[in-house]
Short mmCIF file of C-alpha atoms in Angstrom, two decimals:
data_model
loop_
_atom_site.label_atom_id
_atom_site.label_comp_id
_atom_site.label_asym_id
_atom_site.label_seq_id
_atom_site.Cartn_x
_atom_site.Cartn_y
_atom_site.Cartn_z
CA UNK A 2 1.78 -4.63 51.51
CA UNK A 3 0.49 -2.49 54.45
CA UNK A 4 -3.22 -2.30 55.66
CA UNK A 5 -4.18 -0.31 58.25
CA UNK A 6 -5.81 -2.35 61.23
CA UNK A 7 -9.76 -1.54 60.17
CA UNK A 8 -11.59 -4.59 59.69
CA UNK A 9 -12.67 -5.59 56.37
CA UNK A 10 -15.99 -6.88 57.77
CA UNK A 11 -16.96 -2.83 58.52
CA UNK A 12 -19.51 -3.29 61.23
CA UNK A 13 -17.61 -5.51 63.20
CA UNK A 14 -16.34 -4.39 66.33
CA UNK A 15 -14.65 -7.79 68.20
CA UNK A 16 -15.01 -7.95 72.02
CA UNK A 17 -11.72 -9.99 72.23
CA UNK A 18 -9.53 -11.80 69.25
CA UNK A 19 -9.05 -15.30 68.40
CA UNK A 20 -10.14 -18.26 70.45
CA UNK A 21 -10.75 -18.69 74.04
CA UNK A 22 -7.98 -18.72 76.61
CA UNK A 23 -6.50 -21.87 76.90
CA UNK A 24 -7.05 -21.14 81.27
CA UNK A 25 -10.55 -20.58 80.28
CA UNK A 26 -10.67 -23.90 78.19
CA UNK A 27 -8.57 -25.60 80.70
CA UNK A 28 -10.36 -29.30 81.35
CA UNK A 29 -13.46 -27.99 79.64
CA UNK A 30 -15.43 -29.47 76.10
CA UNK A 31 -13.73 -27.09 73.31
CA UNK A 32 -16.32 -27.00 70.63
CA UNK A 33 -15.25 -26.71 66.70
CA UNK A 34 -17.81 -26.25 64.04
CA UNK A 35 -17.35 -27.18 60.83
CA UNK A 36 -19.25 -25.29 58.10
CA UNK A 37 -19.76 -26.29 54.91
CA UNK A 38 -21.30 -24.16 51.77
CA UNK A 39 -23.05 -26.13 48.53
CA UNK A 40 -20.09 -27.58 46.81
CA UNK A 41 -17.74 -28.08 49.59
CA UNK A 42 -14.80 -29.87 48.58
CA UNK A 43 -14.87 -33.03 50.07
CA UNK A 44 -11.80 -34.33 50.17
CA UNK A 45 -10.60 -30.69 52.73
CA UNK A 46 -13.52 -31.70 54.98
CA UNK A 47 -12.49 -35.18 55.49
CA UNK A 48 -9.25 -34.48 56.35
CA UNK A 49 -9.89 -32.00 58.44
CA UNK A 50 -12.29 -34.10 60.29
CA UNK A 51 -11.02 -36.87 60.51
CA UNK A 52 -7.25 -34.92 62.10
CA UNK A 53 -9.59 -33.47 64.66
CA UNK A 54 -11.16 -37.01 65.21
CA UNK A 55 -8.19 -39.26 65.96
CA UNK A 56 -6.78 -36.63 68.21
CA UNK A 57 -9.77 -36.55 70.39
CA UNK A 58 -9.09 -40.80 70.33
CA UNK A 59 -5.96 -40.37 71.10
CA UNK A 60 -5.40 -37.52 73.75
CA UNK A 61 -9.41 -37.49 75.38
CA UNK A 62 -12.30 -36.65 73.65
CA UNK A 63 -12.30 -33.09 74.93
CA UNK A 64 -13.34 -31.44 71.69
CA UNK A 65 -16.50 -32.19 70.01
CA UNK A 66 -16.91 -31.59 66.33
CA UNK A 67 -20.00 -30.36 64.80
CA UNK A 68 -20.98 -30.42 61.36
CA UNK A 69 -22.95 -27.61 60.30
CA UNK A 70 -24.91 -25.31 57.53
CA UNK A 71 -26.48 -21.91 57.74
CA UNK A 72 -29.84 -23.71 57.37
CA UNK A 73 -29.23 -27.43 58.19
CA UNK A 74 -30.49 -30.25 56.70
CA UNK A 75 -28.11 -32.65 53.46
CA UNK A 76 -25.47 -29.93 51.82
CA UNK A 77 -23.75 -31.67 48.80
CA UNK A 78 -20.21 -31.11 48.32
CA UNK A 79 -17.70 -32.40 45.81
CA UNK A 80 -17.93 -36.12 44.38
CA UNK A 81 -21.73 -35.66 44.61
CA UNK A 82 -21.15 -36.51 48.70
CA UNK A 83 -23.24 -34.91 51.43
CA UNK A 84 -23.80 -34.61 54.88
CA UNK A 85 -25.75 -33.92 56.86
CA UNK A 86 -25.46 -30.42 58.71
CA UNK A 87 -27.22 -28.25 61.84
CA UNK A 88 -28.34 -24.84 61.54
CA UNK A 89 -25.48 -22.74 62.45
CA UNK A 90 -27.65 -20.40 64.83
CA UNK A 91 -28.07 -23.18 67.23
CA UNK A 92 -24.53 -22.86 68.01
CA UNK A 93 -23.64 -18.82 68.12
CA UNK A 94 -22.96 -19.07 72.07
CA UNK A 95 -20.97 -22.22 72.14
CA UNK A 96 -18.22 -22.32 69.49
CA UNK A 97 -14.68 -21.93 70.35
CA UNK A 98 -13.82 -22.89 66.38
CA UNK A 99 -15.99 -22.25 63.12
CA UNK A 100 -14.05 -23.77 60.32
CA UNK A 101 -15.74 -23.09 56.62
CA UNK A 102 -15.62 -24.83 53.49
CA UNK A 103 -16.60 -23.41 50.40
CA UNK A 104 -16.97 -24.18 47.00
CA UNK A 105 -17.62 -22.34 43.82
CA UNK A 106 -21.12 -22.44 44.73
CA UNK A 107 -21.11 -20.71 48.03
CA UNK A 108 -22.96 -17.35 48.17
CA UNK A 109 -22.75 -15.84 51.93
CA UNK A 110 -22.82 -12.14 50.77
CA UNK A 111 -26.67 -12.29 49.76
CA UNK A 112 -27.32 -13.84 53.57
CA UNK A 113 -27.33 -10.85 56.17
CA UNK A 114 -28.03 -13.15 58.63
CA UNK A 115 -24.93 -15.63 57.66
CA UNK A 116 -22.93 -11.72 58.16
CA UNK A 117 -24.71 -11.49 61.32
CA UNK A 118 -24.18 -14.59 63.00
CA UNK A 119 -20.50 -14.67 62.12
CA UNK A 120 -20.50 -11.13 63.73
CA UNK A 121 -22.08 -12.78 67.03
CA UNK A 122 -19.45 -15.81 67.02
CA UNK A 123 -16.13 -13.49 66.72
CA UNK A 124 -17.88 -11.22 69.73
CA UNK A 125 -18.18 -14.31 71.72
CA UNK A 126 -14.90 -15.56 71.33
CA UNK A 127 -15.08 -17.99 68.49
CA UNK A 128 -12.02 -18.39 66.06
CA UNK A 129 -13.22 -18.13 62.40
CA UNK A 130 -11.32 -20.06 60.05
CA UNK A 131 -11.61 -20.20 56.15
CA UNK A 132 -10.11 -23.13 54.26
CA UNK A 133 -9.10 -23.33 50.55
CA UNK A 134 -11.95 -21.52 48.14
CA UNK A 135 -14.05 -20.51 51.41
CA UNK A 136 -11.37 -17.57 51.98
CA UNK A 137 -11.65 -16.43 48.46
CA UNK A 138 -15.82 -16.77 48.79
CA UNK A 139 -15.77 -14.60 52.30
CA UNK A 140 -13.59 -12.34 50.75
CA UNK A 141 -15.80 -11.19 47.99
CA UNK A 142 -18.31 -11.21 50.21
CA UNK A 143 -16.95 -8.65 52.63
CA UNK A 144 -16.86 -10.83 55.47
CA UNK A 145 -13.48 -12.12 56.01
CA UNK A 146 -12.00 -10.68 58.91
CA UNK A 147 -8.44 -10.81 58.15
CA UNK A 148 -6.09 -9.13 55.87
CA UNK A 149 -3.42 -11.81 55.88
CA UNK A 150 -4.97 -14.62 53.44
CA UNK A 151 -2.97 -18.23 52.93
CA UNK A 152 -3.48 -18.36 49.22
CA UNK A 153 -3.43 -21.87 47.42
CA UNK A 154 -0.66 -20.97 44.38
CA UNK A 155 -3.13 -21.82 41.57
CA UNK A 156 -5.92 -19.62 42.87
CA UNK A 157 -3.67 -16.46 43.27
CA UNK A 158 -5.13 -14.45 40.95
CA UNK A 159 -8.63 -15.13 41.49
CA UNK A 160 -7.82 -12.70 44.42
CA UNK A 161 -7.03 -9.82 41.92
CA UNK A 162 -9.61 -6.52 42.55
CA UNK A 163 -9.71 -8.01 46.22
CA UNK A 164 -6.00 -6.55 47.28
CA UNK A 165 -7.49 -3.82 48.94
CA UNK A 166 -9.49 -6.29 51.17
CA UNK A 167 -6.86 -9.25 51.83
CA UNK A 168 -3.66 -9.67 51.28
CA UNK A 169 -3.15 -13.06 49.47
CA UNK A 170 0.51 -14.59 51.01
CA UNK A 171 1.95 -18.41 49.61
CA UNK A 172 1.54 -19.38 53.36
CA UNK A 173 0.69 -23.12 53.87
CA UNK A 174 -1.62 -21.43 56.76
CA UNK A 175 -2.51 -17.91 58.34
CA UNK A 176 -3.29 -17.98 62.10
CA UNK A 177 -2.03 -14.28 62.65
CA UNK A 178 -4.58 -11.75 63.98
CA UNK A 179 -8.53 -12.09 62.98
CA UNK A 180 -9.99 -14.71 60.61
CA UNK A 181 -7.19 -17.87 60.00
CA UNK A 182 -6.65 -19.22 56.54
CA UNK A 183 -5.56 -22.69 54.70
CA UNK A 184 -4.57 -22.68 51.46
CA UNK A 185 -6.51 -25.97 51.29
CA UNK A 186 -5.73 -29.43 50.02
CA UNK A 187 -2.32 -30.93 52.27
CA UNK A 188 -2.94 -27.40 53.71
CA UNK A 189 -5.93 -28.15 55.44
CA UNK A 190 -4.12 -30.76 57.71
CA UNK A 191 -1.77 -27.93 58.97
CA UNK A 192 -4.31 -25.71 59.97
CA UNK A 193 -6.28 -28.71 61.69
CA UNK A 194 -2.79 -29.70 63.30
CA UNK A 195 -2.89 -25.89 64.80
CA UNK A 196 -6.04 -26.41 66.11
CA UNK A 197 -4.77 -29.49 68.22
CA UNK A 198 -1.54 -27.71 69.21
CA UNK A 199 -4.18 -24.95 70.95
CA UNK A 200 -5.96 -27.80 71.98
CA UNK A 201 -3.84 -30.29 72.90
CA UNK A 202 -0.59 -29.31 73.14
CA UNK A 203 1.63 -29.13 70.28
CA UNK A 204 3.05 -32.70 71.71
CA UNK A 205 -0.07 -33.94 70.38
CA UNK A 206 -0.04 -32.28 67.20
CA UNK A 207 3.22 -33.49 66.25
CA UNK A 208 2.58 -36.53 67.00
CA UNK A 209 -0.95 -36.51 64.86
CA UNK A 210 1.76 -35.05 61.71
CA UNK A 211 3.38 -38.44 61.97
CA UNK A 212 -0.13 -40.40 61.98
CA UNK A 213 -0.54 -39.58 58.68
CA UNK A 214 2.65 -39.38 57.34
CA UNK A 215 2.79 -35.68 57.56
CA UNK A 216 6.56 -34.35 56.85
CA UNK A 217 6.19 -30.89 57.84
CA UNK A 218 4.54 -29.01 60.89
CA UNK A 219 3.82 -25.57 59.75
CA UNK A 220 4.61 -22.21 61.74
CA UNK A 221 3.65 -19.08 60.07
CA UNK A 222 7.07 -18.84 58.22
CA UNK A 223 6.06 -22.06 56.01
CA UNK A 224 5.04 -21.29 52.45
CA UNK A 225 3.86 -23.47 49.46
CA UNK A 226 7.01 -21.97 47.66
CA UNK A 227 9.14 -24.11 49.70
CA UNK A 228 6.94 -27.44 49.59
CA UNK A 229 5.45 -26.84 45.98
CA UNK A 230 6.67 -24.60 43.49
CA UNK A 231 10.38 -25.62 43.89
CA UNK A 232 10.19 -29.42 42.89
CA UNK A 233 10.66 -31.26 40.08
CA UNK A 234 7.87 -30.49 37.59
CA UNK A 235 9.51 -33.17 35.38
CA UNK A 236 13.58 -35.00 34.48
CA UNK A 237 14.76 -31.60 32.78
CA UNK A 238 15.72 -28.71 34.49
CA UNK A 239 15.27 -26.75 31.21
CA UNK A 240 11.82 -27.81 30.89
CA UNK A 241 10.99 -26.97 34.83
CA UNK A 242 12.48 -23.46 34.05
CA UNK A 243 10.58 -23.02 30.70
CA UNK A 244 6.85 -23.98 32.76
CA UNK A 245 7.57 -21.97 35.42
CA UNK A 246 8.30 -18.86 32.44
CA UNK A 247 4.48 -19.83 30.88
CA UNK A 248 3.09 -20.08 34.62
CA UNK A 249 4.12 -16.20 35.20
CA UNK A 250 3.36 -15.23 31.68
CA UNK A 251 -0.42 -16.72 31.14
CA UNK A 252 -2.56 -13.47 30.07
CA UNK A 253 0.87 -12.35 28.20
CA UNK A 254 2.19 -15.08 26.30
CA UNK A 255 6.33 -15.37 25.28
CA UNK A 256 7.13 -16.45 22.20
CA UNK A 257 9.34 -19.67 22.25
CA UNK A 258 11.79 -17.04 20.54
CA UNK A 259 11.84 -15.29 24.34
CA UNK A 260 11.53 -17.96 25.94
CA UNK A 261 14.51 -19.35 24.67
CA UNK A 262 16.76 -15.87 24.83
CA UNK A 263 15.68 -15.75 28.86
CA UNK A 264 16.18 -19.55 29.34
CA UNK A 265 19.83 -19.28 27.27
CA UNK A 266 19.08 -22.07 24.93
CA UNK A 267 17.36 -22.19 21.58
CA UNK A 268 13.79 -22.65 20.61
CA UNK A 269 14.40 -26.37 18.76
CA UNK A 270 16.63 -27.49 22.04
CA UNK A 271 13.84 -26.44 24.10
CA UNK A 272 11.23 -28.28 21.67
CA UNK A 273 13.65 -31.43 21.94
CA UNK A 274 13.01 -31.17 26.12
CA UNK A 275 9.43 -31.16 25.97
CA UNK A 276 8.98 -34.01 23.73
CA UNK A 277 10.75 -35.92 25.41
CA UNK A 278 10.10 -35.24 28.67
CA UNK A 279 5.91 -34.45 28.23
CA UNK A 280 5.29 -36.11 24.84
CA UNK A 281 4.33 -32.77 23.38
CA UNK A 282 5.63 -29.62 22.08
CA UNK A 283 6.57 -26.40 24.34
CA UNK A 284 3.58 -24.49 22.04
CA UNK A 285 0.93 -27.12 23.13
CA UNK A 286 1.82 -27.08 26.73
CA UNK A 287 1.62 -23.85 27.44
CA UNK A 288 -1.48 -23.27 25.14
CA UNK A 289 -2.98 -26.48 27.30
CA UNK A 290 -1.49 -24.65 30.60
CA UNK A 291 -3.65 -21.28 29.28
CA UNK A 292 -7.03 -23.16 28.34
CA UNK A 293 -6.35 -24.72 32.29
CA UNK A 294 -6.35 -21.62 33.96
CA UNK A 295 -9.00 -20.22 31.79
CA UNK A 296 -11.37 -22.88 32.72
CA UNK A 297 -10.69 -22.19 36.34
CA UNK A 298 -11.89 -18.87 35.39
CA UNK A 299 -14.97 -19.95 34.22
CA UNK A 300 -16.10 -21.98 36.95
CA UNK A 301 -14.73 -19.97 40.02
CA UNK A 302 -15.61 -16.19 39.16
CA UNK A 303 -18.47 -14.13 37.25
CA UNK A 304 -15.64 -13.02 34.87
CA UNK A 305 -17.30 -12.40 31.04
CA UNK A 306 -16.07 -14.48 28.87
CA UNK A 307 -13.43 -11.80 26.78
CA UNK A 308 -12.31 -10.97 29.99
CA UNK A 309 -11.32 -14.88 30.85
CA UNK A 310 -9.85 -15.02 26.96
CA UNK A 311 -8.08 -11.85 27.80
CA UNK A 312 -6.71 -13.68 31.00
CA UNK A 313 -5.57 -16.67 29.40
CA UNK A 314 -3.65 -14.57 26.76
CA UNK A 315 -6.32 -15.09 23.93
CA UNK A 316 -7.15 -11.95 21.96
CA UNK A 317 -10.56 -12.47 20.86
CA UNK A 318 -13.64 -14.38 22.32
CA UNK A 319 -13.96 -16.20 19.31
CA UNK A 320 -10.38 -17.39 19.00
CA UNK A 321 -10.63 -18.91 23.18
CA UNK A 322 -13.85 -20.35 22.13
CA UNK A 323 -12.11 -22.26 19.18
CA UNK A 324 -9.29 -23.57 21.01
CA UNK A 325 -11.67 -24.43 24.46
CA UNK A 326 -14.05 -26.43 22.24
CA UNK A 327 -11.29 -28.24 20.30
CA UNK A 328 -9.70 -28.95 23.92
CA UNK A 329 -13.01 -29.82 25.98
CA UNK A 330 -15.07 -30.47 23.52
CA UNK A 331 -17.96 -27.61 24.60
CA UNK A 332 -17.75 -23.99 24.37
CA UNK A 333 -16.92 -21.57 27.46
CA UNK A 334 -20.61 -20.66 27.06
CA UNK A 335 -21.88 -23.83 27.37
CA UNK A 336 -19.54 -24.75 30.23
CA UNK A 337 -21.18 -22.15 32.07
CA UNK A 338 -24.63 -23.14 31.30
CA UNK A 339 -24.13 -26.34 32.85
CA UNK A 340 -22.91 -25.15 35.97
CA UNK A 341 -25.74 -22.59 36.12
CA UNK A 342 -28.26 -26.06 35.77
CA UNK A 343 -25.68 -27.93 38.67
CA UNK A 344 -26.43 -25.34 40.50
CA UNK A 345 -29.85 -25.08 40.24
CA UNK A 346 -30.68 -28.74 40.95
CA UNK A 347 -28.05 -28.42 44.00
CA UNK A 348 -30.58 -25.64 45.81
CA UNK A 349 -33.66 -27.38 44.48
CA UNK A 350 -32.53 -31.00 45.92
#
């Protein structure tokens, strides 16, 4: 896909890209910010902080990590865990590295001054960073300064409508011009291991990777299709095949007939996989792999709900209602409802 070189974020006009010099960090205190949104996943924040934590043990504590929210004060993340955060305008002259985390929660487009301040940071040299669901919540906000996005495979289309804006790539991590992306979970350790490498050398970063067991050290070239989507989804290779058919064909379901003629077996061989390989029929797995994705739907956009039963290959509200309900025992509408009231206690606690 080709973009011309305008910013996304339109009234920002960077004084230089990405972070400062190495020469100009050269025995200095590099600074990294991590920012966190209501609903943070917890699990990408600890990892990244604690990478960026035993390196400083290890090689000299030369950066210094600080945790931070647009207003300050206990954000609560994932797994009902919080921490506690700075206001992110105490820091807008002193940040080589602001590193976000967002969750479904996260609403930065209705905050000017969240625009403003991450307008101030890029002028002054600061690296922005976006890991996991905080690319896709700074994209629909306007704000993320990149066109290259590193794309977690199961969020993919969640970036549809946005194409225009980012380009959504199976990278492991984007560090190419403007904003850098993760495509969060394992991701989120290579994009902290880049931050060492510019910190520390990549000696150090590669050294982190085998810390924690880490087999790869990403470049740019290394995508989640390599590490990912090619292994074993279970012991048949006609069962891997037929998943990998239903992952591609979600909002337009195949009939097993189909399946079958593009798979070059036969519906009852196929059926004869499955059961014994996941204990359930083809049918049920890919309606279970449909309700999946359509619950992602419901908690991660402001899709209505016959648009997320249209998604999921359903052709009526009522009929995705039916089979959600039978599945998760509530309806779509009261799935949403209950976020709505998570919510609400979040920004009230």
């Amino acid at each position: 896909m080709q973009h011309s070189k305008q910013s996304s974020f339109c009234d920002h006009t960077p004084v230089r890209r990405g972070p400062r010099p190495a020469s100009e960090r050269s025995g200095k205190t590099v600074r990294a910010g991590l920012h966190v949104f209501p609903g943070f996943p917890i699990e990408e924040y600890a990892l990244f902080a604690a990478a960026l934590h035993d390196a400083g043990e290890t090689c000299g504590n030369r950066l210094k990590i600080d945790v931070l929210s647009f207003n300050g004060g206990f954000v609560r993340g994932s797994c009902s865990a919080a921490v506690q955060t700075r206001p992110l305008t105490e820091l807008l002259d002193g940040l080589d590295y602001l590193v976000v985390f967002g969750g479904h929660k996260a609403a930065p487009g209705s905050n000017q001054r969240f625009r403003a301040a991450l307008q101030t940071l890029r002028r002054n040299g600061c690296q922005i960073a976006a890991v996991g669901g905080a690319a896709l919540t700074l994209a629909k906000a306007g704000i993320f300064d990149s066109y290259s996005c590193a794309v977690h495979w199961q969020n993919r289309e969640l970036f549809s409508g946005l194409m225009s804006v980012v380009d959504p790539t199976d990278q492991v991590c984007s560090v190419t011009e403007g904003d850098w992306s993760s495509c969060g979970k394992t991701g989120t350790l290579d994009l902290a291991l880049h931050v060492v490498a510019e910190v520390y050398g990549k000696h150090a970063a590669t050294r982190l990777a085998q810390a924690f067991i880490h087999t790869r050290l990403s470049d740019t070239r290394s995508t989640q299709n390599g590490e990912v989507m090619h292994a074993a989804l279970s012991g048949s290779g006609l069962v891997n095949k037929a998943i990998a058919l239903f992952q591609d064909h979600l909002e337009n379901p195949l009939s097993m007939a189909k399946v079958a003629r593009i798979l070059g077996s036969s519906p009852r061989c196929i059926e004869r996989h499955f059961k014994q390989n996941c204990g359930i029929t083809p049918c049920s797995y890919y309606r279970q792999m449909r309700l999946d994705h359509a619950r992602k739907l419901l908690l991660r956009t402001n899709m209505t709900l016959l648009e997320v039963a249209i998604a999921a290959g359903f052709s009526t509200s009522s009929s995705f209602a039916s089979a959600f309900q039978q599945v998760y025992g509530t309806t779509p509408t009261a799935l949403r409802k209950s976020l709505s009231a998570a919510e609400a206690a979040s920004i009230s606690s």
